[in-house]
Each structure stands twice: as C-alpha cells, then as structure tokens.
Coordinates of C-alpha atoms in Angstrom, one line a residue:
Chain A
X578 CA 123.7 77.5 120.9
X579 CA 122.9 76.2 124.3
X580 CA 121.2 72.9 124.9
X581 CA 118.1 72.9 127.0
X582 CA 114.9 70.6 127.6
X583 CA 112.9 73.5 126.2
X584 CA 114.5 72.6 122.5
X585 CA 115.3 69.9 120.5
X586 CA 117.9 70.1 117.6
X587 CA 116.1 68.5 113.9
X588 CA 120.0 67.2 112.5
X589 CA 123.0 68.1 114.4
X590 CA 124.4 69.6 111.1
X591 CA 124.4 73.5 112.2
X592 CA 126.6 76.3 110.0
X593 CA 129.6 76.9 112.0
X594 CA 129.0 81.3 111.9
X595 CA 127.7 83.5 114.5
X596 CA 124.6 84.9 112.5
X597 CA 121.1 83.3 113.6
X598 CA 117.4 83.8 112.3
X599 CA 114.7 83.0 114.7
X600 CA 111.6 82.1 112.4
X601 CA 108.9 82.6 114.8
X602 CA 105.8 80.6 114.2
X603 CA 103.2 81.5 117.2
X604 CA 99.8 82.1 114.9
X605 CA 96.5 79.8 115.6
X606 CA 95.8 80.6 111.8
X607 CA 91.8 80.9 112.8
X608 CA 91.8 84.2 109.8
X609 CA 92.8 81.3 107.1
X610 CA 89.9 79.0 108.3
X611 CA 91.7 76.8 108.3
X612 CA 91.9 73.7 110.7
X613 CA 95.7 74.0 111.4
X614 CA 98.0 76.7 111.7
X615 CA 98.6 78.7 108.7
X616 CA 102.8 77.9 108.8
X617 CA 101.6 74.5 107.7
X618 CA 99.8 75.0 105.0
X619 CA 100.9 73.8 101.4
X620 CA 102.2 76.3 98.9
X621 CA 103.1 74.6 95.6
X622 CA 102.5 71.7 97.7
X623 CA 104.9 72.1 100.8
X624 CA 104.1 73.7 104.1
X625 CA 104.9 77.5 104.2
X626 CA 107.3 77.2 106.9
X627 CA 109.7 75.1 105.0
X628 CA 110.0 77.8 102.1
X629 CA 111.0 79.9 104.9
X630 CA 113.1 77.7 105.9
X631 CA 115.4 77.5 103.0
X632 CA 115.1 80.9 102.0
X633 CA 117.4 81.4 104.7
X634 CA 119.3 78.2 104.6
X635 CA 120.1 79.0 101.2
X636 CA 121.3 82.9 101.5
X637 CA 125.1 83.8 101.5
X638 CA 124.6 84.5 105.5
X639 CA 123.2 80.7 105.7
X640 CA 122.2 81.4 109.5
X641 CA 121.8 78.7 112.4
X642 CA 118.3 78.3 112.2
X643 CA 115.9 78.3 115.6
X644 CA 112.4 77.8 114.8
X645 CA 109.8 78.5 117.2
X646 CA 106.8 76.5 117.3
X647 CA 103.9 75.6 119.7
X648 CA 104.1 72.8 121.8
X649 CA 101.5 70.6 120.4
X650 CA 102.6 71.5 117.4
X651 CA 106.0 70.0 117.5
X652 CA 105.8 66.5 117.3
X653 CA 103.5 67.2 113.6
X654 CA 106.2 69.3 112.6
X655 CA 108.7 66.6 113.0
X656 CA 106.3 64.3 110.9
X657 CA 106.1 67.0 108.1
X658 CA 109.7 67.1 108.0
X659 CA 109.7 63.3 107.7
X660 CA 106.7 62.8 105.0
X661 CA 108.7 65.8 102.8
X662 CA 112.3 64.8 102.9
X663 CA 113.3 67.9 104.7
X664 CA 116.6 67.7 106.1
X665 CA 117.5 71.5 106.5
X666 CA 119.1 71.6 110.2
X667 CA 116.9 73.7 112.6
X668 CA 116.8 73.9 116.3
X669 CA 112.9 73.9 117.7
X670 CA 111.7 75.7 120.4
X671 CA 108.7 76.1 122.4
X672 CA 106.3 79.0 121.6
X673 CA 105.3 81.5 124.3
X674 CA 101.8 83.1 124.9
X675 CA 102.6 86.0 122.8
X676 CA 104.8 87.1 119.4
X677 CA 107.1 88.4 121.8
X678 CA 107.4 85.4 124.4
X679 CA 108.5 83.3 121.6
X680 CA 110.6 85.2 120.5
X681 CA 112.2 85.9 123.4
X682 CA 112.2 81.8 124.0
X683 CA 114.0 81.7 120.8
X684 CA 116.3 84.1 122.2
X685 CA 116.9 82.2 125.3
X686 CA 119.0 79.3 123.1
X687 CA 121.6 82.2 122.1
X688 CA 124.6 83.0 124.3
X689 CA 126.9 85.3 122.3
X690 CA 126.2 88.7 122.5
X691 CA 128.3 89.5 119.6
X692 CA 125.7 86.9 117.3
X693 CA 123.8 88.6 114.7
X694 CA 120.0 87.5 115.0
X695 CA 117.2 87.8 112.5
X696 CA 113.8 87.9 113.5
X697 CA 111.1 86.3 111.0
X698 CA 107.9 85.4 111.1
X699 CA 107.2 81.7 109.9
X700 CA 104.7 83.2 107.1
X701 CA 106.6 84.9 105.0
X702 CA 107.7 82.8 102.4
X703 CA 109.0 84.9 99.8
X704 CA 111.5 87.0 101.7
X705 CA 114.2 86.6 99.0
X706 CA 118.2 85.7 99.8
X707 CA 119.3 89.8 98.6
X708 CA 117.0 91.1 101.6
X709 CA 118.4 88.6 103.7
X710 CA 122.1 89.0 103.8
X711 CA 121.8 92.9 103.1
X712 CA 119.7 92.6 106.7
X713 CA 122.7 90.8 108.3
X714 CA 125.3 92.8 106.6
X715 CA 123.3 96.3 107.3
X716 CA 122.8 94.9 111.1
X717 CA 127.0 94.3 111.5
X718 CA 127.6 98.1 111.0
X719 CA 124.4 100.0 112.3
X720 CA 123.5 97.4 115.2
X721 CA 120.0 96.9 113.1
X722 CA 118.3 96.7 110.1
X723 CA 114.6 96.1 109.7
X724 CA 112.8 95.8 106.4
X725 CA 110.0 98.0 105.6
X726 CA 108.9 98.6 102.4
X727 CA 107.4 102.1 101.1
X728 CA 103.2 102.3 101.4
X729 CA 101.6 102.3 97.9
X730 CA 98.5 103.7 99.5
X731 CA 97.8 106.9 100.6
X732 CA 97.8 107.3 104.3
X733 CA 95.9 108.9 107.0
X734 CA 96.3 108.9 110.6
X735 CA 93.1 108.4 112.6
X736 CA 92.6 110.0 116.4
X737 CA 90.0 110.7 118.3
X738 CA 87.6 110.6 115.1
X739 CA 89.5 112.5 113.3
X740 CA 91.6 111.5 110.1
X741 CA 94.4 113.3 108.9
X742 CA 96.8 112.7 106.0
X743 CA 100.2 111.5 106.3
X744 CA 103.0 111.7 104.1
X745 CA 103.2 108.6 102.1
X746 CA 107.0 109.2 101.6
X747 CA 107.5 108.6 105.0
X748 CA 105.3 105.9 105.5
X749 CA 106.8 102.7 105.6
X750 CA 105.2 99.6 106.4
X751 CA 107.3 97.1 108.1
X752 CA 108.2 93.2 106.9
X753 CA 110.7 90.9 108.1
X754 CA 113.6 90.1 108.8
X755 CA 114.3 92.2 111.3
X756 CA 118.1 91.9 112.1
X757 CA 120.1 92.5 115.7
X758 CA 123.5 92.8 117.1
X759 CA 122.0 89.9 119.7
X760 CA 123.2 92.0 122.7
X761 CA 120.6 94.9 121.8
X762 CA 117.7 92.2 120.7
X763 CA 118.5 91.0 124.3
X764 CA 118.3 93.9 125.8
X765 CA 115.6 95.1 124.4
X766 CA 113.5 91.7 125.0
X767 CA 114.4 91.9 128.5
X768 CA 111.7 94.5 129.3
X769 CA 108.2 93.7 130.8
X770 CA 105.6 92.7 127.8
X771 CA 103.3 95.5 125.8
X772 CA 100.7 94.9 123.6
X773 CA 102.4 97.8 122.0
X774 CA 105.1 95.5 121.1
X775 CA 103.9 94.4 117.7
X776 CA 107.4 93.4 116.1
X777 CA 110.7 93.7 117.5
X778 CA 111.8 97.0 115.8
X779 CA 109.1 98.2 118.5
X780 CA 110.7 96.3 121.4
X781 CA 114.1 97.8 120.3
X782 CA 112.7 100.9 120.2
X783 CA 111.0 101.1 123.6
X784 CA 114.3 100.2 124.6
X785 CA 115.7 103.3 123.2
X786 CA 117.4 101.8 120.6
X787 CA 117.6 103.5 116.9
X788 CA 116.2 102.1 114.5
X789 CA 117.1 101.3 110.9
X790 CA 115.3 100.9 108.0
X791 CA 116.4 98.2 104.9
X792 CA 114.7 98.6 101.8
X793 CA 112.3 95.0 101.0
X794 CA 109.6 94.3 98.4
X795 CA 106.1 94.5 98.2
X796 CA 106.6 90.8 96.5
X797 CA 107.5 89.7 100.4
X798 CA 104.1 89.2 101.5
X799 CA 102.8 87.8 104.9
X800 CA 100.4 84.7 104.3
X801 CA 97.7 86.5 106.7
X802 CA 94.5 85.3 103.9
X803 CA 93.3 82.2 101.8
X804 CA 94.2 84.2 99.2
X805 CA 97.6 85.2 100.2
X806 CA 98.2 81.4 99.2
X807 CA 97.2 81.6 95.5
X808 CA 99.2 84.9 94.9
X809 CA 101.9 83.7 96.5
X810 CA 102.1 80.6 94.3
X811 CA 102.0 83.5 91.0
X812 CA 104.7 85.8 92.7
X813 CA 106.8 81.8 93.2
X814 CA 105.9 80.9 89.7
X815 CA 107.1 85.2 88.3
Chain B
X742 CA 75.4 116.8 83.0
X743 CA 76.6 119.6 80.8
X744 CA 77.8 119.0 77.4
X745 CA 81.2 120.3 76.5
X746 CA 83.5 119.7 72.8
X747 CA 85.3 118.4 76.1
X748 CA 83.3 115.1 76.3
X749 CA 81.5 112.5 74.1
X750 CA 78.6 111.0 75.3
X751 CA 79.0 106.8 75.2
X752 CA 74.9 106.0 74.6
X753 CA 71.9 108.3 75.4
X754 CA 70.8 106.6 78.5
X755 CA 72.2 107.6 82.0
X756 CA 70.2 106.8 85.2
X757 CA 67.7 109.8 86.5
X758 CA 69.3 110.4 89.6
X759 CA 72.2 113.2 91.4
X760 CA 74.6 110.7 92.0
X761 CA 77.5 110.5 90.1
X762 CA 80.9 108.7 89.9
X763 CA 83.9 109.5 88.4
X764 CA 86.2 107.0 86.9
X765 CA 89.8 108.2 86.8
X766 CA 92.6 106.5 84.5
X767 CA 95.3 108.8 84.2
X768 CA 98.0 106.1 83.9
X769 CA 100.6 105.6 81.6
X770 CA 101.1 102.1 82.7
X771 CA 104.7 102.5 82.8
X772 CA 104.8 100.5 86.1
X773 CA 103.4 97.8 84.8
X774 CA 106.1 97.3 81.6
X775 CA 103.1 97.0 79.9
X776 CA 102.8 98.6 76.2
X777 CA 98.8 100.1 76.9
X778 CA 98.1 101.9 80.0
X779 CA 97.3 99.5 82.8
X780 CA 92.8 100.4 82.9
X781 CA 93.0 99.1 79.8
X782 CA 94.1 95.5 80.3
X783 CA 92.7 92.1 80.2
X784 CA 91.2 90.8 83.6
X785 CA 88.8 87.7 83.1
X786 CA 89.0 88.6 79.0
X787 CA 88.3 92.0 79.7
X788 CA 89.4 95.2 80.0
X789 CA 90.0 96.0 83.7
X790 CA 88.1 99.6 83.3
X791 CA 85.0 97.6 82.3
X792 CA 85.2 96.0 85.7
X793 CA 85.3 99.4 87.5
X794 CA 82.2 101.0 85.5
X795 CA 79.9 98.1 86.1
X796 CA 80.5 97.8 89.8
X797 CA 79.0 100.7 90.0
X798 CA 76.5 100.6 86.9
X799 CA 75.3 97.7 89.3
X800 CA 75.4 99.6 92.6
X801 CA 72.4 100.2 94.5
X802 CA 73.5 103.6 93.9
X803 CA 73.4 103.1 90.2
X804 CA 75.4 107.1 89.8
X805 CA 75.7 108.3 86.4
X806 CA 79.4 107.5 85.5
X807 CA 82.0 110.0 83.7
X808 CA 85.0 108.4 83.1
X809 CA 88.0 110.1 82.5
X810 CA 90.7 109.3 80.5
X811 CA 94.3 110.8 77.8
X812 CA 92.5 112.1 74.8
X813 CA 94.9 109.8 72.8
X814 CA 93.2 107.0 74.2
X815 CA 89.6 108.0 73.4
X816 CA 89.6 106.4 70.0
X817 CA 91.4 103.2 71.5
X818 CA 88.5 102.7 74.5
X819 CA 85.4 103.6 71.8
X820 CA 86.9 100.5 69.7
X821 CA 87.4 98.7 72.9
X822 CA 83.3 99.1 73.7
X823 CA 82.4 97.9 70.3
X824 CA 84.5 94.8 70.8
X825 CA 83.2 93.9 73.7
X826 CA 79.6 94.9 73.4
X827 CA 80.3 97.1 76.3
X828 CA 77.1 99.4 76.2
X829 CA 76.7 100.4 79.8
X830 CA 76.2 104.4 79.4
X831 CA 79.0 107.2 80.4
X832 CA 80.3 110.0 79.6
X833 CA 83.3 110.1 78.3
X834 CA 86.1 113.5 79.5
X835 CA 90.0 114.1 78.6
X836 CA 92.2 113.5 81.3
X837 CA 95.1 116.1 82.3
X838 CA 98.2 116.7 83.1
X839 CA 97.6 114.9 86.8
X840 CA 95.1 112.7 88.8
X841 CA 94.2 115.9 90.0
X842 CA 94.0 117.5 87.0
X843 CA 91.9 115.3 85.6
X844 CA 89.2 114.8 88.7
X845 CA 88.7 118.5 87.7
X846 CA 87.8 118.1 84.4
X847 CA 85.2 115.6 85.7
X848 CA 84.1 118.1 87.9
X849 CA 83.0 120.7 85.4
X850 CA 80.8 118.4 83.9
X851 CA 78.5 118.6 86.9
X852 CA 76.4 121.7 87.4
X853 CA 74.5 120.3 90.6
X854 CA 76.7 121.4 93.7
X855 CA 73.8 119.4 95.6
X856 CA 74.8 116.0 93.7
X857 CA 76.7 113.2 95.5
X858 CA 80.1 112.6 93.5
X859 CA 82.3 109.4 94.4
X860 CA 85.8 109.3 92.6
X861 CA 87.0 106.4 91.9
X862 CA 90.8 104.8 90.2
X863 CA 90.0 103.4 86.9
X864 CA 92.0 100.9 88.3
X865 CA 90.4 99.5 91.0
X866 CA 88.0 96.9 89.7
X867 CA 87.6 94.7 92.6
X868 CA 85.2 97.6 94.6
X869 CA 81.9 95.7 96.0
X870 CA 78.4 97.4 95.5
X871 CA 78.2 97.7 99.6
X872 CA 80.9 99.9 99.7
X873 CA 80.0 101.8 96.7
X874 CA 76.4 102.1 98.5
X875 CA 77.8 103.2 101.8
X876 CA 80.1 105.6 100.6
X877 CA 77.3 107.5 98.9
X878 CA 74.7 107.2 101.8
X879 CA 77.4 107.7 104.4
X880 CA 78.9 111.3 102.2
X881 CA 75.1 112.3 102.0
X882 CA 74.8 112.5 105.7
X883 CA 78.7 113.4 106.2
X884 CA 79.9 115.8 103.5
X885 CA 82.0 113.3 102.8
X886 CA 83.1 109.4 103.0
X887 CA 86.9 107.9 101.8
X888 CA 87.2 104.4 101.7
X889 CA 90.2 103.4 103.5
X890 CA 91.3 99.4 105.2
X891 CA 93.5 99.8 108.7
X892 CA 97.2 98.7 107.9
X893 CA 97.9 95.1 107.9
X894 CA 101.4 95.9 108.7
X895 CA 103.4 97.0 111.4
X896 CA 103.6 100.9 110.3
X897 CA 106.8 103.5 110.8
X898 CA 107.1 107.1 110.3
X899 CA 110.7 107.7 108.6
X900 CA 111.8 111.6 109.7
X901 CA 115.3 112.8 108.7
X902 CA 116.8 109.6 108.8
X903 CA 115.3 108.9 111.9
X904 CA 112.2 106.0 111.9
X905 CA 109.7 105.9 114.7
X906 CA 106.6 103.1 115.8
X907 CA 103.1 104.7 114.8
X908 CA 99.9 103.2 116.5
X909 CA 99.0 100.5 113.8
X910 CA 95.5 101.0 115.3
X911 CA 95.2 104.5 114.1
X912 CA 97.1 103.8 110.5
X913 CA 94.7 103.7 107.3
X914 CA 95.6 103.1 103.8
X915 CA 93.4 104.8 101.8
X916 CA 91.9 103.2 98.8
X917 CA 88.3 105.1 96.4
X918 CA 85.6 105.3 96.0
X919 CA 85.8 108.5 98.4
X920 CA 82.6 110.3 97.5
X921 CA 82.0 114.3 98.5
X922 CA 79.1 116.9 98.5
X923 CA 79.5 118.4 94.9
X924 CA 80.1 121.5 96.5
X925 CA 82.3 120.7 99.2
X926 CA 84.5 118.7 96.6
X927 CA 84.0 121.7 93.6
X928 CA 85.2 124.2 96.8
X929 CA 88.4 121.9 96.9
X930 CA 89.3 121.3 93.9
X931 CA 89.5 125.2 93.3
X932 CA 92.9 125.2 95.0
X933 CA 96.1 125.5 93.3
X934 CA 97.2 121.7 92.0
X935 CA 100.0 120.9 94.8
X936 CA 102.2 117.8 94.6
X937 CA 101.0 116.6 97.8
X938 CA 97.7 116.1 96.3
X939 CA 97.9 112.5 96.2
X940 CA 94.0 111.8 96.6
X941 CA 90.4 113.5 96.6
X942 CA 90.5 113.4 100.8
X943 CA 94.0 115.3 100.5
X944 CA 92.5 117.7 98.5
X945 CA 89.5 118.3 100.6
X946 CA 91.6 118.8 103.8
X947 CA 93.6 121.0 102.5
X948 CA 90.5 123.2 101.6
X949 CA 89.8 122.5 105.4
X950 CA 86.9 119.9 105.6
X951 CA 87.2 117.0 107.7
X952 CA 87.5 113.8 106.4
X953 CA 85.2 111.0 107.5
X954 CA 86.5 107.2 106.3
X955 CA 84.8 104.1 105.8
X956 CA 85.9 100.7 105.8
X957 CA 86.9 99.1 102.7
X958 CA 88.1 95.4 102.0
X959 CA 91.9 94.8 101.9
X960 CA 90.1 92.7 98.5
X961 CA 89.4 96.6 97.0
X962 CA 93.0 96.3 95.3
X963 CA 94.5 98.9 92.9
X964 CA 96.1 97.2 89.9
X965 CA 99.7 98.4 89.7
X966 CA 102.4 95.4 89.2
X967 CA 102.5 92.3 86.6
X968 CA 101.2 90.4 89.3
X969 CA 98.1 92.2 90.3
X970 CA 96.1 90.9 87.6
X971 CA 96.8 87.2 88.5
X972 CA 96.1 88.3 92.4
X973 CA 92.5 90.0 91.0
X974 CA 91.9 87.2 89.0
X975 CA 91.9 84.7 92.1
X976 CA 89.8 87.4 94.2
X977 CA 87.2 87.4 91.3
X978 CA 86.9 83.5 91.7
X979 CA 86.6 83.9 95.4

C-alpha cells in the first residue's frame, strides 16, 4: 500500500496478504433523514461502518482494509473510532464526487496488480465471513466474483411505456462484495465516468470484462431506510 | 357473486358495489419452517391474512373480498374468525393445485365481466388503502394496473452462464394488488396453466394485453422468511 497525503493509516498493524477490500462510504444519507451520513449510524449501538469493518477483519481472507470516506467526515470518524474502542487497522481515504471516484481513490493506494480487491459499500453490515472469502477465493480463479442474490419478486422490464415480464430465474439483483484480480478493477476504473456505472461489476463490464456471479443472501441487506436499521438489528439478533 | 358447494359465505353482508378483490394464500409455509402455512401467522397478535382483508375492507374502494385458500384449512381459518371476532364479510373458495389455479377458482365466482377484480397475496399485509384505491381507479381507466416498486438494487440478467448490466431504471419488482377488467382477466386466465405463470400480469400478457404498472411502496412486503414478520412488525409501528 502506497503512502500518500490523500490517506492516513488508523494503526500501522496491516495483515501481511495481498487481498484488499475497499469499503466505500460516499452516501450524504439525506433518504435516512438523518443529520449525518447513514455509515454512522448506531446499529445495536455502534456505527454501521464498524460492523463492516470487522466483518471483513474477521473473515479467513482478513484483507488490508482501505476505507473511503468524505473529507469532512474524517476527522469524526477518527473520534468514533476513539469514543468506541475500535482498533481494527484501516487505511482512510478521501472520497470522490461520485461511487466511482471513490472508489477509484481507494484504488489509487494499491500497487500490485496481482492484489485481490473487494469492493463494498460501507452500508452493508451483514455481509457474512462465508460470502466473503468465497468472493476472494472465486475472484483468484475466474478474475471476479460479484454477489447477487436471486429476485424474490416477479420482474418486468419497463421501455418506452411498455412493461414486459422477465424471467425471474435469471434476474439477479446485485449486493457486495464485489471481488477483482486488481489489474482488471484497474483497468476497468481507468475509463472516463458514466452514470451508467452504478457498481463496479458495471465498470468491469463496460470494460469488456466477464462477469461472475457468487451466490449471497437476501439477509445481506443495504441500510438505504430508517427501517433498514431495526431489521437489521432482528436479522443481527437471528 | 354466484354461489357454488365450492364456497361458504363468511357473514351475509358484502358491500353493494362491482369491485372485488381476491385474497390468495396458496402457501404451504414450508419456507418459513413454520408448522401452519405462513397467511395464517401471528403479526401484532393476529393472523397476518386478517391484515390483508382489512386493508382493503377499509379501502376507499371497499371491494367485496373472496379469499381463497386449501380446503384443509377452511375449518382451521372459520375457528380462527371466531377467535378473533374477525367478522369483516368474505367469501370463502378452495384453493388449487397452483397460485394460478387457485386465482381461477376466484374467478368463477364472479359473473360480472364488467366488474373491477384486484388480486392480491394473502401474504402481503402491509398494502396501504392509496394503492389499493389507485389500482382500482387506475385498471378502470386502463384495463389493467399491477403494482410494482423500481429495483433498489443494481439488477443483472444471467443468460447461459453469461451475466449482463440491465438499466436499473427500467427494472420493476412486481408486488399485488394488480387489478384487471373482469373480462380481460377471465379472457386470461382461460389459457392453459404454464409454469411461467408466476403472477396475474404474466398471465394477462401472455393472453396479449398490455400491462400498465403503478407504483407501490418498497413497505408493500410479501411475508416469506422467519424474519419478515419482525421486519412487518417495525413497518406497522412506523
């Protein structure tokens, strides 16, 4: 991991590996109403980010962690970390305009193409340690591996007014993390932003890159609503 | 409403109007490890299926309501009514072999092929009186109107092994009530059963009518694992 004035390393305790997450943590949180982003709200009475955190400091894979934050968030971070004991070693880096800028910041700190780096967003507290080192192991052989889970809804397909169904076998809709031979995340984050780029499977794949489905769990929910809190803390306490 | 040895009739009074809705729990509740089938469990101390029927006993709408359900289970849900002093009217029809199945044997309980019918998952308890409302007002003018939420997810379309982006813009997962033209839905449900029938909308474009959606509420949830209930509980208390 490179040094740079863009980061700043929480501990200097790192796992000595070549496997990386990026937890990316970009959102304003303005559809929680709440007054601070939604990464730092409290579930079972610690901020959401931290639960990411150790889900990943605590799988088999036990990646370098880079967390990407804004700036004005940082320095409230590092008090977070402080009032809750939370030692887990993390490098922090600044957050871009867009999903993609920051992670492509987070990126920036990497320098081995040959890393494996997982892409997940700061909100998703739940992801358990199975999905993550099958993500990693699944990425070593087929380059990636992307966790999607099957829809439980029907489906339908809307265009130009008109709705038609889709097969809901062959609907999947996608979670993190989202797992890279770092050479092919690179490449793929070197093109110029879309707003069609709404994860990284679909920077990969706009890079022509095949992509590979994992199999995750409904249970891995992104906290997007105030309510997304409360079942969260059921689907902690099952 | 034509009487059948099909049907019972749960109290004499049912509301003077051509709108109907019908309620369909076809569920073993297998998914849910639970030893009764999943409409019939406790949400707020009652039976979740005593949710579904009075949202839309108190609709606007206010649609006479058949509600379909095993034969084996008919007994069960009339001891069920007593217990809870559940005396809002309906009309009471054996389920069959499939969802589809038994939306048909709803079906021949209405003569009127001018009536508005919504169909509904027993389910689904959580469906607000607005959407119930629009859906009927919205089918009146349309033919037809299926409630349906725009994916929260990044969506992918798995094809032989091979996964491709779809426009989460133009994804929708499709929830009920989706209410038809008697006729137009009586006209569909004259079809062969096919296993790709997974709603009412899939039946009616396979019949060749165009499918109009409305939004729904990513709230409208359909009950399906342990932790559901806990999830509609906390929704309820919104």
């Amino acid at each position: 991991m490179s040094a740079s004035s863009l980061t700043s390393q929480i501990s200097n305790l790192t796992p000595q590996n070549n496997n990386y997450v990026i937890i990316v943590a970009g959102g304003s949180g303005t559809r929680m109403g709440a007054p601070i982003p939604k990464q730092f709200l409290l579930l079972k009475g610690r901020p959401i980010l931290m639960h990411t955190i150790e889900a990943f400091y605590h799988s088999k894979t036990n990646p370098q962690i880079i967390t990407v934050l804004p700036d004005e968030y940082h320095a409230y971070w590092e008090e977070l970390c402080v009032e809750h004991e939370f030692n887990i070693p993390h490098l922090l880096v600044k957050g871009g305009q867009t999903r993609f800028h920051s992670v492509k910041n987070g990126l920036d700190t990497i320098d081995d193409e040959n890393a494996l780096v997982a892409v997940q967003d700061a909100v998703r507290p739940l992801t358990k340690t199975g999905i993550i080192d099958l993500s990693f192991t699944h990425a070593a052989t087929h380059g990636n591996a992307v966790t999607a889970v099957k829809s439980r809804d029907t489906v339908r397909q809307l265009r130009e007014g008109a709705s038609t169904h889709l097969s809901r076998d062959e609907i999947y809709l996608v979670q993190t993390p989202q797992t890279f031979v770092a050479a092919q995340l690179k490449t793929a984050y070197k093109q110029p932003y879309s707003d069609k780029f709404t994860d990284d499977a679909s920077v990969a794949e706009a890079a022509g890159f095949a992509i590979n489905l994992i199999e995750g769990s409904h249970q891995n929910i992104k906290i997007t609503f105030p309510e997304d809190i409360a079942l969260a803390e059921v689907l902690l306490g099952l």
